mmCIF file of C-alpha atoms in Angstrom:
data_model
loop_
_atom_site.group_PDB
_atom_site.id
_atom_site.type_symbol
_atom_site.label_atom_id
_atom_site.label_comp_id
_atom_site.label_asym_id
_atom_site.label_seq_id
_atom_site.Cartn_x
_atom_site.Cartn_y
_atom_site.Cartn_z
ATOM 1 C CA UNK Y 1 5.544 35.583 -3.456
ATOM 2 C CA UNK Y 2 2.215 35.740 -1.499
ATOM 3 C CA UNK Y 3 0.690 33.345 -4.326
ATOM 4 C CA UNK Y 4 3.206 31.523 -4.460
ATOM 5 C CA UNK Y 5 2.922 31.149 -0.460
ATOM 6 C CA UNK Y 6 -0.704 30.283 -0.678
ATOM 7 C CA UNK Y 7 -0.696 27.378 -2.987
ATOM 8 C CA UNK Y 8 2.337 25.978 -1.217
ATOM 9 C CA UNK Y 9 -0.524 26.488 2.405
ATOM 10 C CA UNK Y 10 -3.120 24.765 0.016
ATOM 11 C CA UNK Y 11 -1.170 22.499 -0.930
ATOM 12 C CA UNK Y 12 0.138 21.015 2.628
ATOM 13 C CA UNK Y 13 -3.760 21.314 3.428
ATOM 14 C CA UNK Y 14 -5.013 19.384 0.614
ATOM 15 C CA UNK Y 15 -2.065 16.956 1.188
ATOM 16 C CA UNK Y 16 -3.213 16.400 5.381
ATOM 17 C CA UNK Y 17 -6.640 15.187 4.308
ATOM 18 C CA UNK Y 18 -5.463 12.764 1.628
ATOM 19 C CA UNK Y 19 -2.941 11.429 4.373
ATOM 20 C CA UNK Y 20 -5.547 11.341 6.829
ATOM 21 C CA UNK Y 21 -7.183 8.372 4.506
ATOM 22 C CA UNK Y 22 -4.237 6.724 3.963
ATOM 23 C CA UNK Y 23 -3.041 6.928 8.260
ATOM 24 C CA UNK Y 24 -5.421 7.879 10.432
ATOM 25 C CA UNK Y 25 -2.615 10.316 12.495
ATOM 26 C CA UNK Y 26 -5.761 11.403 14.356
ATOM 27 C CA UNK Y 27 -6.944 8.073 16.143
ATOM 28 C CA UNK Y 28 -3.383 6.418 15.495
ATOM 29 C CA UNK Y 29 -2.309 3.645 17.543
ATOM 30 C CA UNK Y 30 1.159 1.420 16.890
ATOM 31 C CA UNK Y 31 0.837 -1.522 14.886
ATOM 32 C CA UNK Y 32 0.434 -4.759 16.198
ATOM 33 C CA UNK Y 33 3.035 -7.504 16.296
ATOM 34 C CA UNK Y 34 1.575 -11.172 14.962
ATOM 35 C CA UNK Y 35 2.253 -12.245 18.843
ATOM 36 C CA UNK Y 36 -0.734 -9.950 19.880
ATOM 37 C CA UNK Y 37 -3.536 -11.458 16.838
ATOM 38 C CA UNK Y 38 -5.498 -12.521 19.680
ATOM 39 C CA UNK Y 39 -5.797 -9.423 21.044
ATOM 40 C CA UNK Y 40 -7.514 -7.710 17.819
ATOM 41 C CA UNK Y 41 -10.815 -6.670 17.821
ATOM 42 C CA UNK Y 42 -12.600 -4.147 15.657
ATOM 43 C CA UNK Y 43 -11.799 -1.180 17.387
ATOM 44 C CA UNK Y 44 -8.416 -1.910 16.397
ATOM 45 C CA UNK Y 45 -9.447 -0.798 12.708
ATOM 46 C CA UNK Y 46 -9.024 3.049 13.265
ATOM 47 C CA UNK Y 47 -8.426 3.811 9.649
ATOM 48 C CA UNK Y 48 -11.085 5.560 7.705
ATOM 49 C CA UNK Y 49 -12.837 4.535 5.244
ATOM 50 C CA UNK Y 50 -12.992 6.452 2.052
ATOM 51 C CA UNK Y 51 -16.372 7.978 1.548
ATOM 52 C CA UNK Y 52 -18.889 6.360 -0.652
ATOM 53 C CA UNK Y 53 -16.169 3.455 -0.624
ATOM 54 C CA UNK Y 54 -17.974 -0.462 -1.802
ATOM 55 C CA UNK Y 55 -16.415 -3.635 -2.382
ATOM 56 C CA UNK Y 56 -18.277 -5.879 -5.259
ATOM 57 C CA UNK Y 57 -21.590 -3.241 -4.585
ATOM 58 C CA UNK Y 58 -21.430 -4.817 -0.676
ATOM 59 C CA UNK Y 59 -20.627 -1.394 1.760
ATOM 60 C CA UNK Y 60 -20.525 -3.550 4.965
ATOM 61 C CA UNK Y 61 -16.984 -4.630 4.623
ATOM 62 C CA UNK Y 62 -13.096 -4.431 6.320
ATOM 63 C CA UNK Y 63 -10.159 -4.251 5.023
ATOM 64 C CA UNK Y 64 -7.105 -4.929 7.132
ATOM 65 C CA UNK Y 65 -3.375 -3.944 6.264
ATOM 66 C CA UNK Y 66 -0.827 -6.053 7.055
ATOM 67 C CA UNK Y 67 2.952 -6.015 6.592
ATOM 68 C CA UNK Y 68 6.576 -7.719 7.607
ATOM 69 C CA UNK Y 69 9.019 -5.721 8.720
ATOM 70 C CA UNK Y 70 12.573 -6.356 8.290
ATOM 71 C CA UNK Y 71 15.329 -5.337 11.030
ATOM 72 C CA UNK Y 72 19.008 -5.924 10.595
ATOM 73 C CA UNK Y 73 19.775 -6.562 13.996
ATOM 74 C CA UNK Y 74 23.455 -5.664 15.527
ATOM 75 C CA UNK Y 75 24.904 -9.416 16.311
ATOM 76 C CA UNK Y 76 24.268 -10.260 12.869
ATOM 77 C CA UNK Y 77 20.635 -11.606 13.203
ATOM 78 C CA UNK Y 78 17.579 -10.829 11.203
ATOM 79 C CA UNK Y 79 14.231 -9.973 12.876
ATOM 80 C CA UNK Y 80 11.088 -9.931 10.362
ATOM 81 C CA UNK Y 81 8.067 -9.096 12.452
ATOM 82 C CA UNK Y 82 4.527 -9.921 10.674
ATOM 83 C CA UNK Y 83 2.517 -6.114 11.780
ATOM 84 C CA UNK Y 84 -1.245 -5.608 11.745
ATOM 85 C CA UNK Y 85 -1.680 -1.919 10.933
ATOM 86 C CA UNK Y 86 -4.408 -0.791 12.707
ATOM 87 C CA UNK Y 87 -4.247 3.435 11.488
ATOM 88 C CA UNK Y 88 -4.180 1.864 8.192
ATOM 89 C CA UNK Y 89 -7.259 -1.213 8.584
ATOM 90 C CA UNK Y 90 -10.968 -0.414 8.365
ATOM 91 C CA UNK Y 91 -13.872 -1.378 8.933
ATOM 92 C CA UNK Y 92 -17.987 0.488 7.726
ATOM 93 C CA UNK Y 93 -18.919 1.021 10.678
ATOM 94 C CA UNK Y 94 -17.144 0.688 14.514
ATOM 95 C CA UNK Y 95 -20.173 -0.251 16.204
ATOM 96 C CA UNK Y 96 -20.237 -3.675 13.967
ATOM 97 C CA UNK Y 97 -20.381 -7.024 16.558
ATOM 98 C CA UNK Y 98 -19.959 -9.313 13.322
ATOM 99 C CA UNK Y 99 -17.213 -12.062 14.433
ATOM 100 C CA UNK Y 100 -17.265 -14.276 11.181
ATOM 101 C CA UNK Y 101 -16.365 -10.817 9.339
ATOM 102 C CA UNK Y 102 -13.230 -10.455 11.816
ATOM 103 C CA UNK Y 103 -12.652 -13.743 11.590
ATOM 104 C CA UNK Y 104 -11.805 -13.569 7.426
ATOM 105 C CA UNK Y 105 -9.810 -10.388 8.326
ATOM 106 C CA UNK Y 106 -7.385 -12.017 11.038
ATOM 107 C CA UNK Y 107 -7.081 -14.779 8.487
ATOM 108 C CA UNK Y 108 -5.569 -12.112 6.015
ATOM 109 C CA UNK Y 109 -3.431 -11.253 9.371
ATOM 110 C CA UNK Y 110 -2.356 -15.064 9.315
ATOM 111 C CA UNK Y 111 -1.578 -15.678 5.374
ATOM 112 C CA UNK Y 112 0.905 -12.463 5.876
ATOM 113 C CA UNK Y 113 2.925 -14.347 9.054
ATOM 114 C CA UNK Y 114 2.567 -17.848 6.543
ATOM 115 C CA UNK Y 115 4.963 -15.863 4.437
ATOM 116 C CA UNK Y 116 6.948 -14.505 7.129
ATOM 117 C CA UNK Y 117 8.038 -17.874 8.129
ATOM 118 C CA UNK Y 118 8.373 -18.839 4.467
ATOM 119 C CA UNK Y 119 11.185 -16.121 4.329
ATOM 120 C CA UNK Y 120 12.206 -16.757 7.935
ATOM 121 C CA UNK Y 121 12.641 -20.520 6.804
ATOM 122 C CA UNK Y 122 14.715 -19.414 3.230
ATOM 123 C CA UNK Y 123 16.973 -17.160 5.197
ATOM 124 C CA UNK Y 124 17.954 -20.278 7.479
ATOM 125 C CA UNK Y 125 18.223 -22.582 4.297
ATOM 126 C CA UNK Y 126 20.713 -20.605 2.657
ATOM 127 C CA UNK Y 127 22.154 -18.906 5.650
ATOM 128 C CA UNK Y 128 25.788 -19.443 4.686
ATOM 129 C CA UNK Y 129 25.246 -17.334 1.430
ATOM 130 C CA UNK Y 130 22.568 -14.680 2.098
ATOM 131 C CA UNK Y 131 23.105 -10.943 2.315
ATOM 132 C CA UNK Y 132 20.675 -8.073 2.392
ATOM 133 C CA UNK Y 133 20.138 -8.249 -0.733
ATOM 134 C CA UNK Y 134 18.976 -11.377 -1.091
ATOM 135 C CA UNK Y 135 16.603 -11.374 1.270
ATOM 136 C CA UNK Y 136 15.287 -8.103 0.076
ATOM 137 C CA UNK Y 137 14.751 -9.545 -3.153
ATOM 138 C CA UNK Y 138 13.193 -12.303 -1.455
ATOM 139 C CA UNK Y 139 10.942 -10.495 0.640
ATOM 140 C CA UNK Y 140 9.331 -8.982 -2.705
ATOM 141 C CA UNK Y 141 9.058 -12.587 -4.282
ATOM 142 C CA UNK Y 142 6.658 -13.019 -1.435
ATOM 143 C CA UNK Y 143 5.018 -10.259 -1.298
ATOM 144 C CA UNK Y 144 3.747 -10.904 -4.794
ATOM 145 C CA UNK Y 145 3.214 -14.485 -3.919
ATOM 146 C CA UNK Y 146 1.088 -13.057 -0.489
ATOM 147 C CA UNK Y 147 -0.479 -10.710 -3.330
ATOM 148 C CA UNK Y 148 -1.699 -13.917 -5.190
ATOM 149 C CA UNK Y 149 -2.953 -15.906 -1.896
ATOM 150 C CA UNK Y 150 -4.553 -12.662 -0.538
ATOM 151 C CA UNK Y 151 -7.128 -12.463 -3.600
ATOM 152 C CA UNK Y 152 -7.686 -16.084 -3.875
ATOM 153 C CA UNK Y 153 -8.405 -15.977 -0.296
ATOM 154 C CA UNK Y 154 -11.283 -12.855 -1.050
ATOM 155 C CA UNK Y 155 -12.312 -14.396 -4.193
ATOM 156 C CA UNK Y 156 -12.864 -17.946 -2.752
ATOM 157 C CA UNK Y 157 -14.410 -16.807 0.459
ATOM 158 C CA UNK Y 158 -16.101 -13.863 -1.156
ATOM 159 C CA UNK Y 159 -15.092 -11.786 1.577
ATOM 160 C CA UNK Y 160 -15.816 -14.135 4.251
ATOM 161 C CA UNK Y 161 -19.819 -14.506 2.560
ATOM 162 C CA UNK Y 162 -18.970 -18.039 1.538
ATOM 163 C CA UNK Y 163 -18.763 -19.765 4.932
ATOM 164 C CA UNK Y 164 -18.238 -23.207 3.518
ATOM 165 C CA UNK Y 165 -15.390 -21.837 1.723
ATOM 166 C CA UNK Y 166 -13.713 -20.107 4.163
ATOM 167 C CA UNK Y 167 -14.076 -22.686 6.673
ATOM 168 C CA UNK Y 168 -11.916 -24.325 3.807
ATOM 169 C CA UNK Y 169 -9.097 -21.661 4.237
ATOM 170 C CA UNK Y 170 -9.047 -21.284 7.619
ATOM 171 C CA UNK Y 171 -7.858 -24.715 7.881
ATOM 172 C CA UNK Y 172 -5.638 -24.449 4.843
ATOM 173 C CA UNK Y 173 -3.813 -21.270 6.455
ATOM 174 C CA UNK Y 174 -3.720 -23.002 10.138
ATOM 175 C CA UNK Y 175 -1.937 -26.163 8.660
ATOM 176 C CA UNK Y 176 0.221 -24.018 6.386
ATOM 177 C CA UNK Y 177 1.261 -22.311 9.776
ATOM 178 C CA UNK Y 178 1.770 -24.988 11.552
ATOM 179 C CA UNK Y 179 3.818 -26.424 9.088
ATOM 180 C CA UNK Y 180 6.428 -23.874 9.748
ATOM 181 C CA UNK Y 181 5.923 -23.446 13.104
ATOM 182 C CA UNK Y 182 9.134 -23.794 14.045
ATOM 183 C CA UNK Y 183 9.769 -20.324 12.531
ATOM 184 C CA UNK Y 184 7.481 -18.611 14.087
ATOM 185 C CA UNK Y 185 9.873 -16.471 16.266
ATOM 186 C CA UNK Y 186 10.419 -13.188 14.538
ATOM 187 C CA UNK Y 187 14.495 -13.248 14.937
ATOM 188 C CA UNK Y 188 15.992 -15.831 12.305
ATOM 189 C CA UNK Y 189 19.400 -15.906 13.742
ATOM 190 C CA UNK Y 190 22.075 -16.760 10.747
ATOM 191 C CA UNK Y 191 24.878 -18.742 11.079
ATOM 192 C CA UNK Y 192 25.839 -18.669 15.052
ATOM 193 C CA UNK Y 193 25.204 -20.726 17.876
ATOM 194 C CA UNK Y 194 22.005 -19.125 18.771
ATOM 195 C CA UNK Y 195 20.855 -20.579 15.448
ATOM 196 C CA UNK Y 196 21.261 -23.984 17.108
ATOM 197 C CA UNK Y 197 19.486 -23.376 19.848
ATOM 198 C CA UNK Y 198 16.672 -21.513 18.080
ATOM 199 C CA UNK Y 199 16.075 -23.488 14.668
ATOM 200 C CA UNK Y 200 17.606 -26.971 15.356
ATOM 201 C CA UNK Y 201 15.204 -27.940 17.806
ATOM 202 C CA UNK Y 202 11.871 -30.219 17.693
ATOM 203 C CA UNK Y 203 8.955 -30.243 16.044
ATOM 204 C CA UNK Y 204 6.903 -28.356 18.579
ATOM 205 C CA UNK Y 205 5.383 -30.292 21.216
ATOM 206 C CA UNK Y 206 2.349 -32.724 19.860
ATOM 207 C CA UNK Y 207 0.112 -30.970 22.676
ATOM 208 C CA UNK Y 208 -0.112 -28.216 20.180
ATOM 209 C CA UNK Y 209 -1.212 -30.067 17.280
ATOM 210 C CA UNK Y 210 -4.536 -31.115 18.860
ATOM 211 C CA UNK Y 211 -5.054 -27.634 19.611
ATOM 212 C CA UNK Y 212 -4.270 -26.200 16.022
ATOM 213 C CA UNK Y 213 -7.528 -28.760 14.706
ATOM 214 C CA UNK Y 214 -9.453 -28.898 17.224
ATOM 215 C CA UNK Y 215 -10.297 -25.579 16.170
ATOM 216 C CA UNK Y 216 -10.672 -26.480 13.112
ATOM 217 C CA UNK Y 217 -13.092 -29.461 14.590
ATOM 218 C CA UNK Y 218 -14.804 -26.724 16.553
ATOM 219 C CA UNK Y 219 -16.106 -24.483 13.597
ATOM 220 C CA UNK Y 220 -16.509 -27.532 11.269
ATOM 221 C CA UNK Y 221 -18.763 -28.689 13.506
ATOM 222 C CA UNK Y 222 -20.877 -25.663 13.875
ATOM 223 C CA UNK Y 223 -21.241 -25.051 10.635
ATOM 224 C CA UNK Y 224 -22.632 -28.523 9.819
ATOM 225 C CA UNK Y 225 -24.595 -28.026 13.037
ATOM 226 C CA UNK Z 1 18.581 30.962 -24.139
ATOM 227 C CA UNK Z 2 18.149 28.043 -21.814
ATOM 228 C CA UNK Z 3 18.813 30.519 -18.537
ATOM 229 C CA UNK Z 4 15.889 32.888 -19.887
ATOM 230 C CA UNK Z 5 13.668 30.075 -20.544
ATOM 231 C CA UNK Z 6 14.466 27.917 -16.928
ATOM 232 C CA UNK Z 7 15.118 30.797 -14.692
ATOM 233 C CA UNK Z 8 15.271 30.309 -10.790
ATOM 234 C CA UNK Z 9 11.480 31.824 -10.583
ATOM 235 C CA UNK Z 10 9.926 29.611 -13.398
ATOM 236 C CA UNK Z 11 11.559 26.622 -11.929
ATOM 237 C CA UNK Z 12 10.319 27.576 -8.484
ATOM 238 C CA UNK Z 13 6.621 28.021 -10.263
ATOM 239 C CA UNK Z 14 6.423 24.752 -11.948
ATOM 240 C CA UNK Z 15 7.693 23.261 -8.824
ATOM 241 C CA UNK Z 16 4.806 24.874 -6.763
ATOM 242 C CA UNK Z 17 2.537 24.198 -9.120
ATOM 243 C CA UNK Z 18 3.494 20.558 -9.531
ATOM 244 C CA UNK Z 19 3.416 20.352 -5.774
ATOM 245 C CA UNK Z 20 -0.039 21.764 -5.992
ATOM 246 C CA UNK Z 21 -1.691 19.679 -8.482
ATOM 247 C CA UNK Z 22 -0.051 16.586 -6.410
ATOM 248 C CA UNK Z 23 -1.884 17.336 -3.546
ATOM 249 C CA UNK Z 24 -5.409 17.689 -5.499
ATOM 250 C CA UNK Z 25 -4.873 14.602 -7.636
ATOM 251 C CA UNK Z 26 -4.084 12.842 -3.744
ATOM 252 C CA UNK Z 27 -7.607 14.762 -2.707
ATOM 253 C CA UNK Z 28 -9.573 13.469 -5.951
ATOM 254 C CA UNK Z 29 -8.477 9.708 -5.047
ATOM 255 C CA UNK Z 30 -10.296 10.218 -1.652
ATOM 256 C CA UNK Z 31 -13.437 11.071 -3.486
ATOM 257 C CA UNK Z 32 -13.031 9.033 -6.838
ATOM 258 C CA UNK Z 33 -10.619 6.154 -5.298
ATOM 259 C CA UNK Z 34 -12.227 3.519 -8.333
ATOM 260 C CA UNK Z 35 -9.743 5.750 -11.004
ATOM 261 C CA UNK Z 36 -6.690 5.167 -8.960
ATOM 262 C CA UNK Z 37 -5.460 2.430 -10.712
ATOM 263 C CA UNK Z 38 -6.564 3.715 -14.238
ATOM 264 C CA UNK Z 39 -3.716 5.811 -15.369
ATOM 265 C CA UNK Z 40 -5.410 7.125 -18.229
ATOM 266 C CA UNK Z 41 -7.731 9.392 -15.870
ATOM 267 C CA UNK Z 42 -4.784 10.446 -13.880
ATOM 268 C CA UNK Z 43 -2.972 10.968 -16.810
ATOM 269 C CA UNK Z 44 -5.433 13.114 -18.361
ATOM 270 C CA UNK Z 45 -6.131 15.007 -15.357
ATOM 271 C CA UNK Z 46 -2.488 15.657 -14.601
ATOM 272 C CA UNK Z 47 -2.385 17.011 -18.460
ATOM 273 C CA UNK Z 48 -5.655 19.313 -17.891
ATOM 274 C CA UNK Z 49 -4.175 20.546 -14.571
ATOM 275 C CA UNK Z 50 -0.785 21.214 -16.602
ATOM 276 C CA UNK Z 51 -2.739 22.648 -18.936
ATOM 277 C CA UNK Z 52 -3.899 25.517 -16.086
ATOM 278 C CA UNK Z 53 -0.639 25.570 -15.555
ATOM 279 C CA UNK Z 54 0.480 27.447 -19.174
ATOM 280 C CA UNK Z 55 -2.188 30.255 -18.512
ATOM 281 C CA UNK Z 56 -0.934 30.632 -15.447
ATOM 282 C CA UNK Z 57 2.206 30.535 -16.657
ATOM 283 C CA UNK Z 58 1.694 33.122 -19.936
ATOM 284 C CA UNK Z 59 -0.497 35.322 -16.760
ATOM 285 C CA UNK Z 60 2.884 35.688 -14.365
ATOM 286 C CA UNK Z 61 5.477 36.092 -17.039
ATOM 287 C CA UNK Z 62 3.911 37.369 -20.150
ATOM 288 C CA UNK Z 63 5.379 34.720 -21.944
ATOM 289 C CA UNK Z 64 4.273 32.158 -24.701
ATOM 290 C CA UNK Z 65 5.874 28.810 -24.381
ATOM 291 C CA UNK Z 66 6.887 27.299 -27.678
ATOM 292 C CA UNK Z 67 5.890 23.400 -28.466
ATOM 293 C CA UNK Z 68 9.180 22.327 -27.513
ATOM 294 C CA UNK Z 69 9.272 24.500 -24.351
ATOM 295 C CA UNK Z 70 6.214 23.354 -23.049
ATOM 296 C CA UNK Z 71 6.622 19.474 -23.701
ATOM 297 C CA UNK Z 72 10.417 20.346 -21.852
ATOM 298 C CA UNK Z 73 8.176 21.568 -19.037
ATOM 299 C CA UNK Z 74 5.296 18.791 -19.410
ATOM 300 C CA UNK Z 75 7.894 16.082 -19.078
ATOM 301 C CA UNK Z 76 9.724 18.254 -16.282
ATOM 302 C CA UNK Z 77 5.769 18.381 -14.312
ATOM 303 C CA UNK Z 78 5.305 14.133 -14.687
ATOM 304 C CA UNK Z 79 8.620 13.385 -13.316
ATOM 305 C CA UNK Z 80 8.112 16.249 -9.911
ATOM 306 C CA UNK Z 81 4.670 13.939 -9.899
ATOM 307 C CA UNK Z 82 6.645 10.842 -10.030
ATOM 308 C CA UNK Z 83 9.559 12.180 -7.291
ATOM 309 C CA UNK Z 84 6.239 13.357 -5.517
ATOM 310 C CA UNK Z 85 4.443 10.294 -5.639
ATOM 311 C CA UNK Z 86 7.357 8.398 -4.385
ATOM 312 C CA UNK Z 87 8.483 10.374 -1.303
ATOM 313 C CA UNK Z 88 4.971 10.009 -0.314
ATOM 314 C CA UNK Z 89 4.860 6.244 -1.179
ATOM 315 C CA UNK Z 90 8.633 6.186 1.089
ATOM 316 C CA UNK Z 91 7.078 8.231 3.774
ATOM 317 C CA UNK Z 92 3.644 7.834 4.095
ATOM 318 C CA UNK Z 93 3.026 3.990 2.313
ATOM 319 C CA UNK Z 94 4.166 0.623 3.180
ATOM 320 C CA UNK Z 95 6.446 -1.486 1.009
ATOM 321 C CA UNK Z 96 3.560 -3.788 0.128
ATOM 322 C CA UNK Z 97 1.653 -0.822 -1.202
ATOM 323 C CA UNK Z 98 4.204 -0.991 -4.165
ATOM 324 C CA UNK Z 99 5.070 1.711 -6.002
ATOM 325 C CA UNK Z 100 4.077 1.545 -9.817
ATOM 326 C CA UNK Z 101 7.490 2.564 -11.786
ATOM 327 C CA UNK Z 102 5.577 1.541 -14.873
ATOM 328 C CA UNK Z 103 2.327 3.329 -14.206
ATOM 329 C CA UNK Z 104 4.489 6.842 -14.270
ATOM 330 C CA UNK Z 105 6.616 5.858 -17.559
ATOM 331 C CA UNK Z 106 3.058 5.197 -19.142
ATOM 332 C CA UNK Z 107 1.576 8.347 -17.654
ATOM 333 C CA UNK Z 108 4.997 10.439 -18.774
ATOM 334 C CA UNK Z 109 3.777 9.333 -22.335
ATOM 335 C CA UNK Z 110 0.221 9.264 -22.437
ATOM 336 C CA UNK Z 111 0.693 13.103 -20.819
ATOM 337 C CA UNK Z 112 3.103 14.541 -23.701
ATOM 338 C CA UNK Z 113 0.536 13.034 -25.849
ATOM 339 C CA UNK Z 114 -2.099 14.089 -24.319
ATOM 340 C CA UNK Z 115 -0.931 17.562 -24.021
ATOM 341 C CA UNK Z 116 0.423 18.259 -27.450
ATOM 342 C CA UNK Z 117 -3.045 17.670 -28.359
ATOM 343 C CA UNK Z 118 -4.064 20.270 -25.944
ATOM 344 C CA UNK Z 119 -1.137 22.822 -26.919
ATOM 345 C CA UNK Z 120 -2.485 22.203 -30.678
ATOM 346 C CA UNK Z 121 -5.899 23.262 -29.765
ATOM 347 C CA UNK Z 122 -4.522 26.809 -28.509
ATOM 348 C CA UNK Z 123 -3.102 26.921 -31.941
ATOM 349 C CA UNK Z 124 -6.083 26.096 -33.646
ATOM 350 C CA UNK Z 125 -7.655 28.942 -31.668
ATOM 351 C CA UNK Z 126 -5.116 31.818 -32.301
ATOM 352 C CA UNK Z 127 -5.403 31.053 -36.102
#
């Protein structure tokens, strides 16, 4: 009984410090909603970083974890929330001041909310028809589809050490988002008259357009500068 | 026959042990987190670790487990893994950390395998 006792204590040990990698419960702070990206900094990464841990030889990297969320909401309506993760992100070394590095990382941030308004914009498409289900299966159709755009993204950019090429996929992502901005609130309502008021409206307003590129404009420019 | 083979205590032992050997193999990723996605190591591991598990085993109840018995309990120590791995993956993970069905069907075979070549070697030994 005692030995049996003292693996079972082991084992709940042994278990805390592998969890501790995977959520840092000691430093842990809420996830972030996609409404709060510009709030995100590098002390948001809290994770840890597993020891000895490289990417492609290079030890001076991030890695951010990112995830949709989806609530069933009581009057009917679905909610899928795009969440930066910021127990689970991480980054070599906290001190680090290097803003094209969180730059490629926020842009990970952004390819995860390009597929939350994908699904946002299939639930309202076949709104008359969906059920959990469906959107479950869905959600996993992009998530592999995320999966695919997430490592072309890295492989492209090399981890944000190809600027020319990730100048290239920042504005890929920003017109992909602004594509579908129109879904860019987290609650898709289905098949009521909030819908109509929600989903049925205009294009956004063309005063946001010139701000969407002339960001784009901005860091174009500086890197030919 | 079955009763005296699965009693409540062995049960409760391969449990514990399975338990155990979950939290190392979670512990090892930390430190060697390059293998995690090569299910041959784990599966190896998790046989070698099953493996401590017989003399343990033989040690507590002065029993010998026959082949069949001990693949019975092999299989019975990759699917605690598996139920293991995913209450951790439910609790602890994300859904977009995914949770490899396929990875424990393959380790489930590669770890009978595995082990009946390790059970052989005891019998290699005794003759």
């Amino acid at each position: 009984m005692r030995l049996a006792l003292t693996f079972i204590i082991s084992s709940l040990f042994l278990l805390a410090v592998a969890v501790l990698y995977d959520v840092n419960y000691i430093n842990y702070e809420s996830p972030r909603p996609y409404a709060e990206w510009t709030k995100i900094n590098f002390y948001d990464f809290r994770g840890l970083k597993k020891p000895g841990m490289k990417l492609q030889g290079i030890a001076e990297f991030a890695y951010i974890k990112t995830n949709r969320r989806i609530d069933y909401l009581s009057n009917g309506n679905v909610e899928i929330t795009t969440y930066f993760y910021r127990s689970k992100s991480y980054v070599f070394a906290q001190d680090i001041r290097n803003p094209d590095l969180l730059r490629h990382e926020l842009y990970h941030f952004h390819i995860t909310e390009y597929f939350s308004r994908l699904l946002r914009r299939t639930i309202v498409q076949s709104r008359n028809q969906i059920t959990r289900k469906t959107i479950r299966n869905l959600n996993w159709q992009y998530y592999t589809l995320e999966d695919q755009m997430q490592q072309q993204y890295d492989e492209d950019s090399d981890h944000s050490y190809v600027l020319q090429e990730q100048r290239r996929w920042e504005i890929k992502v920003d017109s992909l988002l602004y594509s579908l901005h129109e879904f860019s609130t987290p609650v898709v309502a289905i098949g009521n008259k909030e819908y109509n008021t929600l989903y049925l409206k205009k294009r956004p307003d063309e005063k946001i357009l010139p701000a969407y590129f002339f960001n784009h404009l901005l860091h174009t420019y500086k890197l030919w500068w | 026959m079955l009763t005296h083979w699965f009693n409540r205590d062995k049960i409760l032992s391969l449990i514990i042990w399975s338990f155990f050997s979950f939290s190392v193999m979670k512990v090892f990723s930390i430190f060697f987190y390059y293998a995690h996605h090569i299910f041959l190591w784990y599966a190896c591991l998790y046989s070698l670790l099953f493996f401590a598990y017989y003399f343990i085993f033989k040690r507590m109840f002065r029993l010998k487990l026959s082949y069949i018995q001990y693949t019975a309990n092999n299989i019975l120590f990759v699917l605690l893994i598996s139920l293991f791995s995913y209450l951790y993956y439910k609790i602890i993970l994300l859904d977009n950390d995914y949770f490899a069905y396929t990875f424990f069907i393959a380790m489930l075979i590669s770890n009978v395998v595995f082990g009946s070549l390790l059970f052989l070697f005891t019998l290699i030994k005794r003759t």
